[in-house]
């Protein structure tokens, strides 16, 4: 998907010395003073966005059918949704299951990830009143949970929902509940209703479960957005229903596009993607990216990078940084075995130095493993590292 935001998280506190390189390699270290900056213990930003469902309902209990001979009861709703937790949700808490099931365990929580949406046990109250006196005849409380799993390889997705009645009082011993989905723009409802008609729910009884299916169909190179909504219809035998009873829209839009690869894929574009590398596996490369985001404060790369999906343009920008004039990358095999040019920001992002500058403006650095930690050095004393440089060129062994 094009123009996605990327955030970096380097996993692992320490990484082993690179293959063939001693853990204390002072002999081959450049004769420059080390630079400051991040250590690999630096934690990445949490991924969850707090969000609360805000249902809306019609509270007018007039006899819209206009006949006094009809039932004297109608429906109003207390639509105060249980708010989400006041703190960020831990990454480990919101790891979504592969089938899109909601991984939350605490009632009232909700979250968005790049390709997941989930809310759990949002509580609502049905109130039956007498239209002549305005007095309540009884209440019924129910909870709603749901989740969506988007895909990088298709533009059709399913929303799984569950509704359960948890409490009833006086005249409200059961509720008949129907649930359906909506979506805006060129989105198509492949399956609109979670189940056929209405299901009768009772306190402590079996919950109603079902799903709705949505689809966008972007053309090659096209990007489409939609807002997904939920509509719930609730009544009890003899009540005068008001439609729609309860409705809400998701806070974040879904975007599907065909900018990368042969097929379409979908994301929540307002949620920053996480770009995660293992420091143990990618060694100098992983350290370079984390260091650049932390140390090169003049560019604010920590706020995220935007994906640029055109591979031909990315190749041009990569050549401009590493191989073209006026200052092509100079390998230093005596310092870094199998040396290669590793540029940051990446050539496949709009922030790439190749998109806006000449390579002589880049900061040239050498990451070295010394005494159990990665240390960053400037390539030469003749070219000090500027913290506002528009790009970084790092000497990284090719396997990294």
CSV table of N, CA and C in Angstrom, one decimal, residues 175-332:
chain,number,residue,atom,x,y,z
A,175,UNK,N,-34.8,-10.0,24.6
A,175,UNK,CA,-34.6,-9.0,23.6
A,175,UNK,C,-34.5,-9.7,22.2
A,176,UNK,N,-35.1,-9.1,21.2
A,176,UNK,CA,-35.0,-9.5,19.8
A,176,UNK,C,-34.0,-8.6,19.2
A,177,UNK,N,-32.8,-9.1,18.7
A,177,UNK,CA,-31.8,-8.2,18.2
A,177,UNK,C,-31.4,-8.6,16.8
A,178,UNK,N,-31.3,-7.6,15.9
A,178,UNK,CA,-30.8,-7.8,14.6
A,178,UNK,C,-29.6,-6.9,14.4
A,179,UNK,N,-28.6,-7.3,13.7
A,179,UNK,CA,-27.4,-6.4,13.5
A,179,UNK,C,-26.9,-6.5,12.0
A,180,UNK,N,-26.6,-5.3,11.5
A,180,UNK,CA,-26.1,-5.2,10.1
A,180,UNK,C,-25.0,-4.2,10.0
A,181,UNK,N,-24.3,-4.3,8.9
A,181,UNK,CA,-23.2,-3.4,8.6
A,181,UNK,C,-23.5,-2.4,7.5
A,182,UNK,N,-22.8,-1.3,7.4
A,182,UNK,CA,-22.9,-0.3,6.3
A,182,UNK,C,-21.5,0.1,6.0
A,183,UNK,N,-21.3,0.6,4.7
A,183,UNK,CA,-20.0,1.2,4.4
A,183,UNK,C,-20.3,2.2,3.3
A,184,UNK,N,-19.4,3.2,3.3
A,184,UNK,CA,-19.6,4.4,2.4
A,184,UNK,C,-18.8,4.3,1.1
A,185,UNK,N,-19.1,5.2,0.2
A,185,UNK,CA,-18.3,5.3,-1.0
A,185,UNK,C,-18.6,4.2,-1.9
A,186,UNK,N,-17.6,3.7,-2.6
A,186,UNK,CA,-17.8,2.6,-3.6
A,186,UNK,C,-17.7,1.2,-3.0
A,187,UNK,N,-17.7,1.2,-1.6
A,187,UNK,CA,-17.7,-0.1,-0.9
A,187,UNK,C,-19.0,-0.9,-1.2
A,188,UNK,N,-18.9,-2.2,-1.3
A,188,UNK,CA,-20.0,-3.1,-1.5
A,188,UNK,C,-20.2,-4.0,-0.3
A,189,UNK,N,-21.4,-4.2,0.1
A,189,UNK,CA,-21.7,-5.1,1.2
A,189,UNK,C,-22.0,-6.5,0.6
A,190,UNK,N,-21.0,-7.4,0.7
A,190,UNK,CA,-21.2,-8.7,0.1
A,190,UNK,C,-22.2,-9.5,1.0
A,191,UNK,N,-22.1,-9.3,2.3
A,191,UNK,CA,-23.0,-9.9,3.3
A,191,UNK,C,-23.4,-8.8,4.3
A,192,UNK,N,-24.6,-8.3,4.2
A,192,UNK,CA,-25.0,-7.1,5.0
A,192,UNK,C,-25.3,-7.5,6.5
A,193,UNK,N,-26.1,-8.5,6.7
A,193,UNK,CA,-26.6,-8.8,8.0
A,193,UNK,C,-25.8,-9.9,8.7
A,194,UNK,N,-25.6,-9.7,10.0
A,194,UNK,CA,-24.8,-10.7,10.7
A,194,UNK,C,-25.5,-12.1,10.8
A,195,UNK,N,-26.8,-12.0,10.9
A,195,UNK,CA,-27.7,-13.2,10.9
A,195,UNK,C,-29.0,-12.9,10.3
A,196,UNK,N,-29.8,-13.9,9.9
A,196,UNK,CA,-31.1,-13.6,9.3
A,196,UNK,C,-32.1,-13.2,10.3
A,197,UNK,N,-32.8,-12.0,10.1
A,197,UNK,CA,-33.8,-11.5,10.9
A,197,UNK,C,-33.3,-11.1,12.3
A,198,UNK,N,-34.0,-11.4,13.3
A,198,UNK,CA,-33.6,-11.0,14.7
A,198,UNK,C,-33.5,-12.3,15.5
A,199,UNK,N,-32.5,-12.3,16.4
A,199,UNK,CA,-32.3,-13.4,17.3
A,199,UNK,C,-32.8,-13.0,18.7
A,200,UNK,N,-33.5,-13.9,19.4
A,200,UNK,CA,-34.0,-13.7,20.7
A,200,UNK,C,-33.0,-14.1,21.7
A,201,UNK,N,-32.6,-13.1,22.6
A,201,UNK,CA,-31.6,-13.3,23.6
A,201,UNK,C,-32.2,-13.1,25.0
A,202,UNK,N,-31.6,-13.9,25.9
A,202,UNK,CA,-32.1,-13.9,27.3
A,202,UNK,C,-30.8,-13.8,28.2
A,203,UNK,N,-31.0,-13.2,29.4
A,203,UNK,CA,-29.8,-13.1,30.3
A,203,UNK,C,-29.2,-14.5,30.6
A,204,UNK,N,-28.0,-14.6,30.4
A,204,UNK,CA,-27.3,-15.9,30.7
A,204,UNK,C,-27.5,-16.9,29.6
A,205,UNK,N,-28.2,-16.6,28.6
A,205,UNK,CA,-28.4,-17.5,27.5
A,205,UNK,C,-27.3,-17.5,26.4
A,206,UNK,N,-27.5,-18.2,25.4
A,206,UNK,CA,-26.6,-18.2,24.3
A,206,UNK,C,-26.5,-16.9,23.6
A,207,UNK,N,-25.2,-16.5,23.3
A,207,UNK,CA,-25.0,-15.2,22.6
A,207,UNK,C,-25.3,-15.4,21.1
A,208,UNK,N,-25.6,-14.3,20.4
A,208,UNK,CA,-25.7,-14.3,19.0
A,208,UNK,C,-24.4,-14.0,18.3
A,209,UNK,N,-24.0,-14.8,17.4
A,209,UNK,CA,-22.7,-14.6,16.7
A,209,UNK,C,-22.9,-14.6,15.2
A,210,UNK,N,-22.2,-13.8,14.5
A,210,UNK,CA,-22.3,-13.7,13.0
A,210,UNK,C,-21.3,-12.8,12.4
A,211,UNK,N,-21.4,-12.5,11.2
A,211,UNK,CA,-20.4,-11.7,10.5
A,211,UNK,C,-21.1,-10.9,9.3
A,212,UNK,N,-20.4,-9.9,8.9
A,212,UNK,CA,-20.7,-9.1,7.7
A,212,UNK,C,-19.5,-9.1,6.9
A,213,UNK,N,-19.7,-9.0,5.5
A,213,UNK,CA,-18.5,-9.0,4.6
A,213,UNK,C,-18.6,-7.8,3.7
A,214,UNK,N,-17.4,-7.1,3.5
A,214,UNK,CA,-17.3,-5.9,2.8
A,214,UNK,C,-16.3,-6.1,1.7
A,215,UNK,N,-16.4,-5.2,0.6
A,215,UNK,CA,-15.5,-5.3,-0.5
A,215,UNK,C,-15.3,-4.0,-1.1
A,216,UNK,N,-14.0,-3.6,-1.4
A,216,UNK,CA,-13.6,-2.5,-2.3
A,216,UNK,C,-12.9,-3.1,-3.5
A,217,UNK,N,-13.0,-2.5,-4.7
A,217,UNK,CA,-12.4,-3.0,-5.9
A,217,UNK,C,-11.6,-1.9,-6.6
A,218,UNK,N,-10.4,-1.6,-6.0
A,218,UNK,CA,-9.6,-0.5,-6.7
A,218,UNK,C,-9.0,-1.0,-8.0
A,219,UNK,N,-8.9,-0.1,-9.0
A,219,UNK,CA,-8.2,-0.5,-10.2
A,219,UNK,C,-6.7,-0.4,-10.0
A,220,UNK,N,-5.9,-0.8,-10.9
A,220,UNK,CA,-4.4,-0.8,-10.8
A,220,UNK,C,-4.0,0.7,-10.5
A,221,UNK,N,-3.2,0.8,-9.5
A,221,UNK,CA,-2.7,2.2,-9.1
A,221,UNK,C,-3.7,3.0,-8.4
A,222,UNK,N,-5.0,2.5,-8.2
A,222,UNK,CA,-6.0,3.3,-7.5
A,222,UNK,C,-6.1,3.1,-6.1
A,223,UNK,N,-6.5,4.1,-5.3
A,223,UNK,CA,-6.7,3.9,-3.9
A,223,UNK,C,-8.1,4.4,-3.5
A,224,UNK,N,-8.9,3.5,-2.8
A,224,UNK,CA,-10.2,3.8,-2.4
A,224,UNK,C,-10.4,3.8,-0.8
A,225,UNK,N,-11.2,4.6,-0.3
A,225,UNK,CA,-11.5,4.6,1.2
A,225,UNK,C,-12.9,4.4,1.5
A,226,UNK,N,-13.2,3.9,2.6
A,226,UNK,CA,-14.6,3.7,3.1
A,226,UNK,C,-14.7,3.8,4.6
A,227,UNK,N,-15.8,4.2,5.1
A,227,UNK,CA,-16.1,4.2,6.5
A,227,UNK,C,-17.1,3.1,6.8
A,228,UNK,N,-16.8,2.3,7.7
A,228,UNK,CA,-17.6,1.1,8.1
A,228,UNK,C,-18.5,1.5,9.3
A,229,UNK,N,-19.7,1.1,9.2
A,229,UNK,CA,-20.6,1.4,10.3
A,229,UNK,C,-21.4,0.2,10.8
A,230,UNK,N,-22.0,0.3,12.0
A,230,UNK,CA,-22.8,-0.8,12.5
A,230,UNK,C,-24.2,-0.3,12.9
A,231,UNK,N,-25.3,-1.1,12.6
A,231,UNK,CA,-26.6,-0.8,12.9
A,231,UNK,C,-27.2,-1.9,13.7
A,232,UNK,N,-27.8,-1.6,14.8
A,232,UNK,CA,-28.5,-2.6,15.7
A,232,UNK,C,-29.9,-2.3,15.8
A,233,UNK,N,-30.8,-3.3,15.6
A,233,UNK,CA,-32.3,-3.1,15.8
A,233,UNK,C,-32.7,-4.0,16.9
A,234,UNK,N,-33.3,-3.4,17.9
A,234,UNK,CA,-33.7,-4.2,19.1
A,234,UNK,C,-35.2,-3.9,19.4
A,235,UNK,N,-36.0,-4.9,19.7
A,235,UNK,CA,-37.3,-4.7,20.2
A,235,UNK,C,-37.8,-6.0,21.0
A,236,UNK,N,-38.9,-5.8,21.6
A,236,UNK,CA,-39.5,-6.9,22.4
A,236,UNK,C,-41.0,-7.0,21.9
A,237,UNK,N,-41.5,-8.2,22.0
A,237,UNK,CA,-42.8,-8.4,21.5
A,237,UNK,C,-43.8,-7.4,22.1
A,238,UNK,N,-44.5,-6.7,21.2
A,238,UNK,CA,-45.5,-5.7,21.7
A,238,UNK,C,-45.0,-4.3,21.7
A,239,UNK,N,-43.7,-4.2,21.6
A,239,UNK,CA,-43.1,-2.8,21.6
A,239,UNK,C,-43.2,-2.2,20.2
A,240,UNK,N,-43.2,-0.9,20.2
A,240,UNK,CA,-43.2,-0.1,19.0
A,240,UNK,C,-41.7,0.2,18.6
A,241,UNK,N,-41.2,-0.4,17.6
A,241,UNK,CA,-39.8,-0.1,17.3
A,241,UNK,C,-39.5,1.2,16.6
A,242,UNK,N,-38.4,1.8,16.9
A,242,UNK,CA,-37.9,3.0,16.3
A,242,UNK,C,-36.7,2.6,15.5
A,243,UNK,N,-36.6,2.9,14.2
A,243,UNK,CA,-35.5,2.5,13.4
A,243,UNK,C,-34.8,3.7,12.8
A,244,UNK,N,-33.4,3.7,12.7
A,244,UNK,CA,-32.6,2.6,13.4
A,244,UNK,C,-32.5,2.8,14.9
A,245,UNK,N,-32.4,1.8,15.6
A,245,UNK,CA,-32.3,1.9,17.1
A,245,UNK,C,-31.0,2.5,17.5
A,246,UNK,N,-29.9,1.8,17.1
A,246,UNK,CA,-28.6,2.2,17.5
A,246,UNK,C,-27.7,2.1,16.3
A,247,UNK,N,-26.8,3.1,16.2
A,247,UNK,CA,-25.8,3.1,15.1
A,247,UNK,C,-24.5,3.8,15.5
A,248,UNK,N,-23.4,3.3,14.9
A,248,UNK,CA,-22.2,4.1,15.0
A,248,UNK,C,-21.3,3.7,13.8
A,249,UNK,N,-20.3,4.6,13.6
A,249,UNK,CA,-19.3,4.4,12.6
A,249,UNK,C,-18.0,4.3,13.2
A,250,UNK,N,-17.1,3.5,12.6
A,250,UNK,CA,-15.8,3.3,13.0
A,250,UNK,C,-15.0,4.7,13.0
A,251,UNK,N,-14.2,4.9,13.9
A,251,UNK,CA,-13.5,6.2,14.0
A,251,UNK,C,-12.5,6.4,12.9
A,252,UNK,N,-11.9,5.3,12.4
A,252,UNK,CA,-10.8,5.4,11.3
A,252,UNK,C,-11.3,4.7,10.1
A,253,UNK,N,-11.1,5.3,8.9
A,253,UNK,CA,-11.5,4.8,7.6
A,253,UNK,C,-10.5,3.7,7.2
A,254,UNK,N,-11.1,2.8,6.3
A,254,UNK,CA,-10.3,1.7,5.7
A,254,UNK,C,-9.9,2.2,4.3
A,255,UNK,N,-8.6,1.9,4.0
A,255,UNK,CA,-8.1,2.2,2.6
A,255,UNK,C,-7.7,0.9,1.9
A,256,UNK,N,-8.1,0.7,0.7
A,256,UNK,CA,-7.7,-0.4,-0.1
A,256,UNK,C,-7.1,0.2,-1.4
A,257,UNK,N,-5.9,-0.4,-1.8
A,257,UNK,CA,-5.3,0.1,-3.0
A,257,UNK,C,-4.6,-1.1,-3.7
A,258,UNK,N,-4.2,-0.8,-5.0
A,258,UNK,CA,-3.4,-1.7,-5.7
A,258,UNK,C,-2.1,-1.0,-6.2
A,259,UNK,N,-1.3,-0.5,-5.2
A,259,UNK,CA,-0.1,0.2,-5.5
A,259,UNK,C,1.1,-0.7,-5.4
A,260,UNK,N,1.0,-1.8,-4.7
A,260,UNK,CA,2.2,-2.7,-4.5
A,260,UNK,C,1.7,-4.1,-4.9
A,261,UNK,N,2.5,-4.8,-5.8
A,261,UNK,CA,2.2,-6.1,-6.2
A,261,UNK,C,1.0,-6.2,-7.2
A,262,UNK,N,0.6,-7.4,-7.5
A,262,UNK,CA,-0.4,-7.6,-8.5
A,262,UNK,C,-1.8,-7.4,-8.0
A,263,UNK,N,-2.0,-7.7,-6.7
A,263,UNK,CA,-3.4,-7.6,-6.2
A,263,UNK,C,-3.6,-6.4,-5.3
A,264,UNK,N,-4.8,-6.3,-4.7
A,264,UNK,CA,-5.2,-5.2,-3.8
A,264,UNK,C,-4.9,-5.6,-2.4
A,265,UNK,N,-4.8,-4.6,-1.5
A,265,UNK,CA,-4.6,-4.9,-0.1
A,265,UNK,C,-5.2,-3.7,0.7
A,266,UNK,N,-5.5,-3.9,2.0
A,266,UNK,CA,-6.2,-2.9,2.8
A,266,UNK,C,-5.5,-2.6,4.1
A,267,UNK,N,-5.7,-1.4,4.6
A,267,UNK,CA,-5.1,-1.0,5.9
A,267,UNK,C,-6.0,0.1,6.5
A,268,UNK,N,-5.8,0.3,7.8
A,268,UNK,CA,-6.3,1.6,8.4
A,268,UNK,C,-5.1,2.6,8.3
A,269,UNK,N,-5.2,3.5,7.3
A,269,UNK,CA,-4.1,4.4,6.9
A,269,UNK,C,-3.7,5.3,8.0
A,270,UNK,N,-4.6,5.7,8.9
A,270,UNK,CA,-4.3,6.6,10.0
A,270,UNK,C,-3.5,6.0,11.1
A,271,UNK,N,-3.3,4.7,11.1
A,271,UNK,CA,-2.6,4.0,12.1
A,271,UNK,C,-1.2,3.7,11.6
A,272,UNK,N,-0.2,4.2,12.3
A,272,UNK,CA,1.2,4.0,11.9
A,272,UNK,C,1.6,2.5,11.9
A,273,UNK,N,2.3,2.1,10.8
A,273,UNK,CA,2.8,0.8,10.7
A,273,UNK,C,4.0,0.6,11.6
A,274,UNK,N,4.3,-0.6,12.0
A,274,UNK,CA,5.5,-0.9,12.8
A,274,UNK,C,6.5,-1.6,11.8
A,275,UNK,N,7.7,-1.1,11.7
A,275,UNK,CA,8.7,-1.8,11.0
A,275,UNK,C,9.7,-2.3,12.0
A,276,UNK,N,9.7,-3.7,12.2
A,276,UNK,CA,10.5,-4.3,13.3
A,276,UNK,C,11.6,-5.1,12.7
A,277,UNK,N,12.8,-4.9,13.2
A,277,UNK,CA,14.0,-5.7,12.9
A,277,UNK,C,14.6,-6.3,14.1
A,278,UNK,N,15.1,-7.5,13.9
A,278,UNK,CA,15.9,-8.2,15.0
A,278,UNK,C,17.3,-7.7,15.0
A,279,UNK,N,17.7,-7.1,16.2
A,279,UNK,CA,19.1,-6.6,16.3
A,279,UNK,C,20.1,-7.8,16.2
A,280,UNK,N,19.7,-9.0,16.6
A,280,UNK,CA,20.5,-10.2,16.6
A,280,UNK,C,20.7,-10.6,15.2
A,281,UNK,N,19.7,-10.5,14.3
A,281,UNK,CA,19.7,-11.0,13.0
A,281,UNK,C,20.3,-10.0,12.0
A,282,UNK,N,19.9,-8.7,12.1
A,282,UNK,CA,20.3,-7.7,11.1
A,282,UNK,C,21.5,-6.8,11.6
A,283,UNK,N,21.9,-7.0,12.8
A,283,UNK,CA,23.1,-6.4,13.4
A,283,UNK,C,23.3,-4.9,13.0
A,284,UNK,N,24.3,-4.6,12.2
A,284,UNK,CA,24.7,-3.3,11.9
A,284,UNK,C,23.6,-2.5,11.2
A,285,UNK,N,22.8,-3.2,10.4
A,285,UNK,CA,21.7,-2.5,9.6
A,285,UNK,C,20.7,-2.0,10.6
A,286,UNK,N,20.3,-2.9,11.5
A,286,UNK,CA,19.2,-2.6,12.5
A,286,UNK,C,19.7,-1.4,13.4
A,287,UNK,N,21.0,-1.5,13.8
A,287,UNK,CA,21.5,-0.4,14.7
A,287,UNK,C,21.5,0.9,13.9
A,288,UNK,N,21.9,0.8,12.6
A,288,UNK,CA,22.0,2.1,11.8
A,288,UNK,C,20.6,2.8,11.8
A,289,UNK,N,19.5,2.0,11.5
A,289,UNK,CA,18.2,2.7,11.4
A,289,UNK,C,17.8,3.3,12.8
A,290,UNK,N,18.0,2.5,13.8
A,290,UNK,CA,17.6,3.0,15.2
A,290,UNK,C,18.4,4.2,15.5
A,291,UNK,N,19.7,4.2,15.2
A,291,UNK,CA,20.6,5.3,15.6
A,291,UNK,C,20.2,6.5,14.8
A,292,UNK,N,19.9,6.4,13.5
A,292,UNK,CA,19.5,7.5,12.6
A,292,UNK,C,18.3,8.2,13.1
A,293,UNK,N,17.3,7.4,13.5
A,293,UNK,CA,16.0,8.0,14.0
A,293,UNK,C,16.2,8.7,15.3
A,294,UNK,N,17.1,8.2,16.2
A,294,UNK,CA,17.3,8.8,17.5
A,294,UNK,C,18.3,10.0,17.4
A,295,UNK,N,19.4,9.9,16.6
A,295,UNK,CA,20.4,10.9,16.7
A,295,UNK,C,20.2,12.0,15.7
A,296,UNK,N,19.7,11.7,14.5
A,296,UNK,CA,19.5,12.7,13.5
A,296,UNK,C,18.2,13.5,13.7
A,297,UNK,N,18.2,14.2,14.8
A,297,UNK,CA,17.0,14.9,15.2
A,297,UNK,C,16.5,16.0,14.3
A,298,UNK,N,17.4,16.5,13.5
A,298,UNK,CA,17.0,17.6,12.6
A,298,UNK,C,15.9,17.2,11.6
A,299,UNK,N,15.8,15.9,11.3
A,299,UNK,CA,14.9,15.4,10.3
A,299,UNK,C,13.6,14.9,10.8
A,300,UNK,N,13.5,14.6,12.1
A,300,UNK,CA,12.3,14.1,12.7
A,300,UNK,C,11.8,12.8,12.1
A,301,UNK,N,12.7,11.9,11.8
A,301,UNK,CA,12.3,10.7,11.2
A,301,UNK,C,11.5,9.8,12.1
A,302,UNK,N,11.6,10.1,13.4
A,302,UNK,CA,10.9,9.3,14.4
A,302,UNK,C,9.4,9.4,14.3
A,303,UNK,N,8.9,10.4,13.6
A,303,UNK,CA,7.4,10.5,13.4
A,303,UNK,C,6.9,9.6,12.3
A,304,UNK,N,7.8,9.0,11.6
A,304,UNK,CA,7.3,8.0,10.6
A,304,UNK,C,7.8,8.3,9.2
A,305,UNK,N,7.9,7.3,8.3
A,305,UNK,CA,8.2,7.4,6.9
A,305,UNK,C,7.0,7.0,6.1
A,306,UNK,N,6.9,7.6,4.9
A,306,UNK,CA,5.8,7.3,4.0
A,306,UNK,C,6.3,6.4,2.9
A,307,UNK,N,5.6,5.3,2.6
A,307,UNK,CA,6.0,4.3,1.6
A,307,UNK,C,5.8,4.9,0.2
A,308,UNK,N,6.8,4.8,-0.6
A,308,UNK,CA,6.8,5.1,-2.0
A,308,UNK,C,6.9,3.9,-2.8
A,309,UNK,N,5.8,3.5,-3.5
A,309,UNK,CA,5.7,2.2,-4.1
A,309,UNK,C,6.2,2.0,-5.5
A,310,UNK,N,6.7,3.0,-6.1
A,310,UNK,CA,7.2,2.9,-7.5
A,310,UNK,C,8.6,2.3,-7.4
A,311,UNK,N,8.9,1.1,-7.9
A,311,UNK,CA,10.2,0.5,-7.8
A,311,UNK,C,11.2,1.1,-8.7
A,312,UNK,N,10.8,1.6,-9.8
A,312,UNK,CA,11.7,2.3,-10.7
A,312,UNK,C,12.3,3.6,-10.1
A,313,UNK,N,11.4,4.3,-9.5
A,313,UNK,CA,11.8,5.6,-8.8
A,313,UNK,C,12.7,5.3,-7.6
A,314,UNK,N,12.3,4.2,-6.9
A,314,UNK,CA,13.2,3.8,-5.7
A,314,UNK,C,14.6,3.5,-6.2
A,315,UNK,N,14.7,2.8,-7.3
A,315,UNK,CA,16.0,2.4,-7.8
A,315,UNK,C,16.8,3.6,-8.2
A,316,UNK,N,16.1,4.6,-8.8
A,316,UNK,CA,16.8,5.8,-9.2
A,316,UNK,C,17.3,6.6,-7.9
A,317,UNK,N,16.5,6.6,-6.9
A,317,UNK,CA,16.9,7.3,-5.7
A,317,UNK,C,18.0,6.6,-5.0
A,318,UNK,N,18.0,5.3,-5.0
A,318,UNK,CA,19.1,4.5,-4.4
A,318,UNK,C,20.4,4.7,-5.1
A,319,UNK,N,20.4,4.7,-6.4
A,319,UNK,CA,21.6,5.0,-7.2
A,319,UNK,C,22.1,6.4,-6.9
A,320,UNK,N,21.2,7.3,-6.7
A,320,UNK,CA,21.6,8.7,-6.5
A,320,UNK,C,22.3,8.9,-5.2
A,321,UNK,N,21.9,8.1,-4.2
A,321,UNK,CA,22.6,8.2,-2.9
A,321,UNK,C,23.9,7.4,-2.8
A,322,UNK,N,23.9,6.2,-3.4
A,322,UNK,CA,25.1,5.4,-3.2
A,322,UNK,C,26.1,5.3,-4.3
A,323,UNK,N,25.6,5.5,-5.6
A,323,UNK,CA,26.5,5.2,-6.7
A,323,UNK,C,26.8,6.4,-7.6
A,324,UNK,N,26.0,7.4,-7.6
A,324,UNK,CA,26.1,8.5,-8.6
A,324,UNK,C,27.0,9.6,-8.0
A,325,UNK,N,27.4,10.6,-8.8
A,325,UNK,CA,28.2,11.7,-8.4
A,325,UNK,C,27.3,12.7,-7.6
A,326,UNK,N,27.8,13.7,-7.0
A,326,UNK,CA,29.2,14.1,-7.0
A,326,UNK,C,30.1,13.3,-6.0
A,327,UNK,N,29.5,12.5,-5.1
A,327,UNK,CA,30.2,11.9,-4.0
A,327,UNK,C,29.8,10.4,-3.9
A,328,UNK,N,30.1,9.6,-4.8
A,328,UNK,CA,29.7,8.2,-4.7
A,328,UNK,C,30.3,7.5,-3.4
A,329,UNK,N,29.5,6.5,-2.9
A,329,UNK,CA,29.9,5.8,-1.7
A,329,UNK,C,31.3,5.1,-1.9
A,330,UNK,N,32.2,5.3,-0.9
A,330,UNK,CA,33.5,4.7,-1.0
A,330,UNK,C,33.6,3.5,0.0
A,331,UNK,N,33.7,2.3,-0.5
A,331,UNK,CA,33.8,1.1,0.3
A,331,UNK,C,35.1,1.1,1.1
A,332,UNK,N,35.0,0.6,2.4
A,332,UNK,CA,36.2,0.5,3.2
A,332,UNK,C,36.3,-0.9,3.7
